[in-house]
XYZ file of C-alpha atoms in Angstrom:
336
model
C 122.066 70.803 73.930
C 120.782 70.784 70.314
C 122.289 68.506 67.550
C 120.960 70.658 64.622
C 124.493 71.891 63.871
C 127.577 69.926 63.785
C 130.574 71.297 65.692
C 134.308 70.910 65.077
C 136.072 71.810 68.310
C 139.032 70.639 70.329
C 137.995 68.466 73.278
C 137.153 70.462 76.362
C 138.573 69.463 79.736
C 135.808 68.803 82.214
C 135.131 67.133 85.687
C 132.836 64.353 85.817
C 130.699 63.120 88.713
C 128.650 59.793 88.429
C 125.870 61.177 90.690
C 126.286 58.111 93.033
C 129.433 59.151 94.826
C 131.665 62.220 95.347
C 134.550 60.769 93.354
C 135.955 63.150 90.852
C 136.828 61.847 87.321
C 138.849 63.934 84.874
C 137.499 63.801 81.386
C 137.264 65.561 78.065
C 134.195 66.433 76.104
C 133.798 66.494 72.485
C 130.762 66.399 70.035
C 130.539 63.998 67.106
C 127.489 63.584 64.821
C 125.085 65.192 67.379
C 126.508 62.895 70.344
C 128.485 64.055 73.223
C 131.525 61.905 73.755
C 133.639 61.702 76.987
C 137.014 60.204 77.089
C 139.715 60.047 79.855
C 138.904 58.539 83.320
C 135.272 57.697 81.995
C 134.305 56.880 78.602
C 130.648 57.278 77.605
C 128.523 59.010 75.087
C 124.998 60.530 74.995
C 122.846 62.135 72.448
C 122.913 66.039 72.813
C 119.181 66.129 72.983
C 119.178 64.143 76.254
C 121.442 66.466 78.027
C 120.581 69.477 80.253
C 122.833 72.405 80.438
C 122.640 74.719 83.401
C 121.775 78.469 82.891
C 124.642 80.805 82.069
C 126.045 82.898 84.900
C 128.952 85.287 85.231
C 130.837 83.284 87.856
C 129.429 79.929 88.437
C 130.766 76.857 86.591
C 128.352 75.551 84.086
C 127.008 72.002 84.361
C 125.877 69.458 81.870
C 123.642 66.861 83.348
C 122.950 63.320 82.073
C 119.623 61.517 82.190
C 121.023 59.155 84.953
C 121.954 61.908 87.267
C 125.676 62.168 86.313
C 127.088 65.607 85.462
C 129.965 67.499 84.080
C 131.576 70.681 85.366
C 133.315 72.783 82.602
C 135.484 75.765 83.744
C 136.391 77.104 80.426
C 133.160 78.984 79.727
C 134.403 80.808 76.712
C 135.231 77.597 74.811
C 132.042 75.787 76.084
C 129.843 78.855 75.123
C 131.267 78.574 71.520
C 130.602 74.761 71.515
C 126.993 75.437 72.602
C 126.608 78.098 69.862
C 127.860 75.715 67.208
C 125.613 72.974 68.265
C 122.605 75.301 67.998
C 121.968 75.508 71.752
C 120.013 78.572 73.009
C 119.573 79.679 76.452
C 115.956 79.943 77.844
C 114.237 83.271 77.665
C 114.703 84.020 81.278
C 118.440 83.807 80.792
C 118.317 85.926 77.625
C 116.444 88.658 79.618
C 119.001 88.538 82.363
C 121.812 88.941 79.857
C 120.092 91.901 78.111
C 119.752 95.360 79.688
C 116.664 95.842 77.722
C 115.247 92.759 79.007
C 116.128 93.591 82.557
C 114.546 96.984 82.144
C 111.429 95.443 80.731
C 111.224 92.945 83.657
C 111.785 95.883 86.137
C 109.012 97.883 84.662
C 106.684 94.984 84.453
C 107.382 94.215 88.163
C 106.813 97.718 89.336
C 103.543 97.808 87.259
C 102.328 94.437 88.789
C 103.059 95.716 92.260
C 101.372 98.951 91.538
C 98.270 97.299 90.247
C 98.274 94.998 93.180
C 98.442 97.885 95.696
C 95.740 99.848 93.734
C 93.308 97.161 93.427
C 94.022 93.829 95.098
C 95.623 94.845 98.535
C 92.651 97.183 99.570
C 90.318 94.369 98.800
C 92.390 91.818 100.816
C 92.892 94.241 103.680
C 89.221 94.930 103.950
C 88.341 91.257 103.920
C 90.956 90.601 106.718
C 89.813 93.491 108.754
C 86.170 92.383 108.673
C 87.153 88.832 109.499
C 89.071 89.860 112.601
C 86.984 89.663 115.809
C 86.217 93.086 117.290
C 87.822 91.922 120.591
C 91.120 91.286 118.724
C 90.712 94.745 116.897
C 90.192 96.364 120.162
C 93.482 94.984 121.442
C 95.170 96.640 118.505
C 94.169 99.961 119.990
C 94.945 99.334 123.494
C 97.686 101.424 124.927
C 97.660 103.782 121.940
C 95.790 106.474 123.718
C 98.187 106.209 126.666
C 101.140 106.664 124.304
C 99.548 109.786 122.691
C 98.856 111.103 126.179
C 102.564 110.866 127.017
C 103.731 112.713 123.935
C 100.882 114.604 122.293
C 98.012 115.085 124.607
C 97.212 116.806 128.014
C 94.091 116.641 130.045
C 91.055 118.329 128.549
C 90.297 121.778 129.803
C 86.609 121.511 128.916
C 84.513 121.267 132.037
C 82.861 117.862 132.677
C 79.329 119.114 132.145
C 80.263 120.504 128.549
C 82.001 117.246 127.643
C 78.853 115.193 128.831
C 76.536 117.463 126.947
C 78.365 116.711 123.714
C 78.366 113.085 124.342
C 74.702 113.002 125.171
C 73.912 115.102 121.976
C 75.784 112.580 119.850
C 74.142 109.622 121.631
C 70.679 110.765 120.612
C 71.509 110.573 116.988
C 70.369 107.542 115.032
C 73.168 105.829 112.976
C 73.164 104.211 109.461
C 72.901 100.533 109.186
C 71.665 97.807 111.580
C 74.367 98.233 114.198
C 76.370 101.155 115.592
C 80.178 100.350 116.409
C 81.048 100.401 120.039
C 82.644 103.878 120.750
C 83.656 106.201 123.519
C 84.045 109.888 123.044
C 87.228 111.104 124.951
C 88.421 114.849 125.099
C 91.963 115.882 125.201
C 93.903 119.167 124.878
C 96.498 118.862 121.970
C 100.036 120.084 121.374
C 99.391 119.943 117.628
C 96.218 122.002 117.169
C 92.680 120.996 116.230
C 92.185 117.179 115.610
C 89.831 114.304 115.867
C 90.335 110.604 115.072
C 88.986 107.130 115.940
C 91.257 104.312 117.270
C 90.614 100.551 116.845
C 89.890 100.374 120.642
C 86.574 102.300 119.898
C 88.020 105.604 121.287
C 87.055 108.643 119.394
C 89.415 111.496 120.419
C 88.228 115.021 120.097
C 90.508 117.803 121.076
C 89.709 121.130 122.904
C 91.051 122.949 119.877
C 88.890 121.288 117.466
C 85.736 122.168 119.831
C 86.864 125.667 119.987
C 87.556 125.898 116.094
C 84.084 124.876 114.957
C 81.117 127.352 114.733
C 78.518 125.310 116.655
C 77.785 121.987 118.315
C 76.040 120.580 115.297
C 79.304 120.900 113.376
C 80.891 118.985 116.187
C 78.329 116.342 115.566
C 79.328 116.152 111.936
C 83.029 115.649 113.001
C 81.938 112.788 115.511
C 79.779 111.199 112.666
C 82.772 111.227 110.331
C 84.935 109.529 112.903
C 82.200 106.867 113.580
C 82.178 106.187 110.001
C 86.026 105.280 110.307
C 85.119 102.897 113.096
C 82.240 101.393 111.317
C 84.160 100.605 108.284
C 87.256 99.639 110.127
C 89.377 102.038 108.313
C 92.423 102.188 110.713
C 92.578 98.493 110.995
C 92.538 98.178 107.205
C 95.289 100.819 107.041
C 97.464 98.886 109.639
C 96.936 95.733 107.645
C 97.744 97.406 104.109
C 100.642 99.430 105.500
C 102.207 96.225 107.136
C 101.863 94.406 103.837
C 103.348 97.157 101.876
C 106.163 97.675 104.442
C 106.933 93.851 104.305
C 107.049 94.029 100.486
C 109.220 97.117 100.514
C 111.700 95.313 102.988
C 111.945 92.462 100.812
C 112.684 94.646 97.804
C 115.113 96.909 99.494
C 116.600 94.275 101.825
C 118.452 96.098 104.657
C 119.796 98.940 102.716
C 118.267 101.101 105.474
C 115.185 101.241 107.610
C 114.431 104.689 106.361
C 114.414 103.447 102.660
C 112.177 100.573 103.624
C 109.802 102.850 105.510
C 109.385 105.634 102.890
C 107.365 103.554 100.259
C 104.595 102.353 102.640
C 104.181 105.871 104.002
C 103.782 107.530 100.521
C 101.367 104.629 99.464
C 99.361 104.912 102.724
C 98.790 108.741 102.011
C 96.770 107.844 98.992
C 94.817 105.132 100.920
C 93.998 107.585 103.817
C 92.656 110.165 101.446
C 90.396 107.586 100.008
C 88.989 106.487 103.274
C 88.459 110.030 104.363
C 86.027 110.527 101.498
C 84.254 107.183 102.662
C 83.952 108.558 106.185
C 82.533 111.889 104.725
C 79.877 109.809 102.932
C 78.995 108.113 106.191
C 78.736 111.494 107.930
C 76.545 112.866 105.197
C 74.033 109.851 105.462
C 73.955 110.124 109.122
C 73.175 113.669 109.242
C 70.578 113.336 106.696
C 68.938 110.555 108.546
C 68.716 112.877 111.643
C 67.486 115.873 109.555
C 70.498 117.861 110.176
C 71.520 120.377 107.278
C 74.764 119.292 105.660
C 75.997 122.777 105.763
C 77.024 122.208 109.350
C 79.454 119.557 108.031
C 80.656 121.871 105.242
C 81.510 124.397 107.846
C 83.903 122.064 109.613
C 86.007 122.050 106.532
C 85.627 125.778 106.018
C 87.175 126.272 109.458
C 89.863 123.673 108.816
C 90.633 125.195 105.417
C 91.653 128.453 107.280
C 94.418 126.532 109.068
C 97.933 126.557 107.711
C 98.246 124.370 104.655
C 100.700 121.338 104.854
C 100.085 120.632 108.499
C 100.148 116.911 109.413
C 96.429 116.709 109.913
C 95.593 118.231 106.528
C 98.216 116.534 104.448
C 96.622 113.226 104.503
C 93.087 114.372 104.016
C 91.436 115.510 100.741
C 91.662 119.256 100.153
C 89.062 121.187 102.286
C 87.741 123.058 99.110
C 87.108 119.586 97.496
C 85.416 118.206 100.527
C 83.079 121.253 100.834
C 82.200 120.948 97.228
C 81.224 117.270 97.482
C 79.095 117.874 100.779
C 77.250 120.953 99.300
C 76.483 118.839 96.186
C 75.079 116.203 98.284
C 72.769 118.793 100.013
C 71.416 119.921 96.604
């Protein structure tokens, strides 16, 4: 409380607790010459500057605390607020923001901006650091069983004959890879219910569908696809996505509470779309480097996206990837 202004108010009824016991004392509070004066079951006085007033709330009773731990509870908030006003007391800036719709709007905008900046710049860096700190044995466990689940719901056994599968594996194994080490990997073939696709799992499995093999113009283009997926493994993209999406999902759950599982799930999905588009470009760059290193013309990789671009737009495979035309332009620019 502030003693800068003298107040002339009728004494306010209050409940007094000495801070040492649960006993209730009925008192009145008045202000005289910058001093709070209690009368009734307890008589005491204290300079206003030594008292602490609790924050204003719509429903809670406000408290006035004394330096020795004793405190008052005042039920008549209207009269008490008038007394505070006349003594020059001002609520803290946080309380004033809470009481102002403009302040609440400003705080909301600032919070959203801080969350967005953290997602854009901080979270990817943290997720990358965590992903590279995780032992590969643990990372492999993340992918265990995923292929089994996909086999139950999405894939069937490959129709490519064993010799054809082994020829593609051997051709890829002969290629040198960028960097000092090559991620452990295994190329597996599956027939897909959702069309051409290829992806890498944290387990080290690179899945290539029969439909993708049939779609591409030649085996060298298939090498470009496999190089792209090896880039995902080398940079631990899926592990980073799992970490980042989990963090965003946890944050969404905190923000939305238990409004609904769907509402809490949508934000991480939308945000993860942007992240997946970025890492696709990174994997393209890895494939470009690998093909160059092996003397393979980048046009073979460009033809992968020429073929994919002819598929129906808006399919699940294409929606989270950069547009094929954009990728073709980047690859051909790197060729020049």
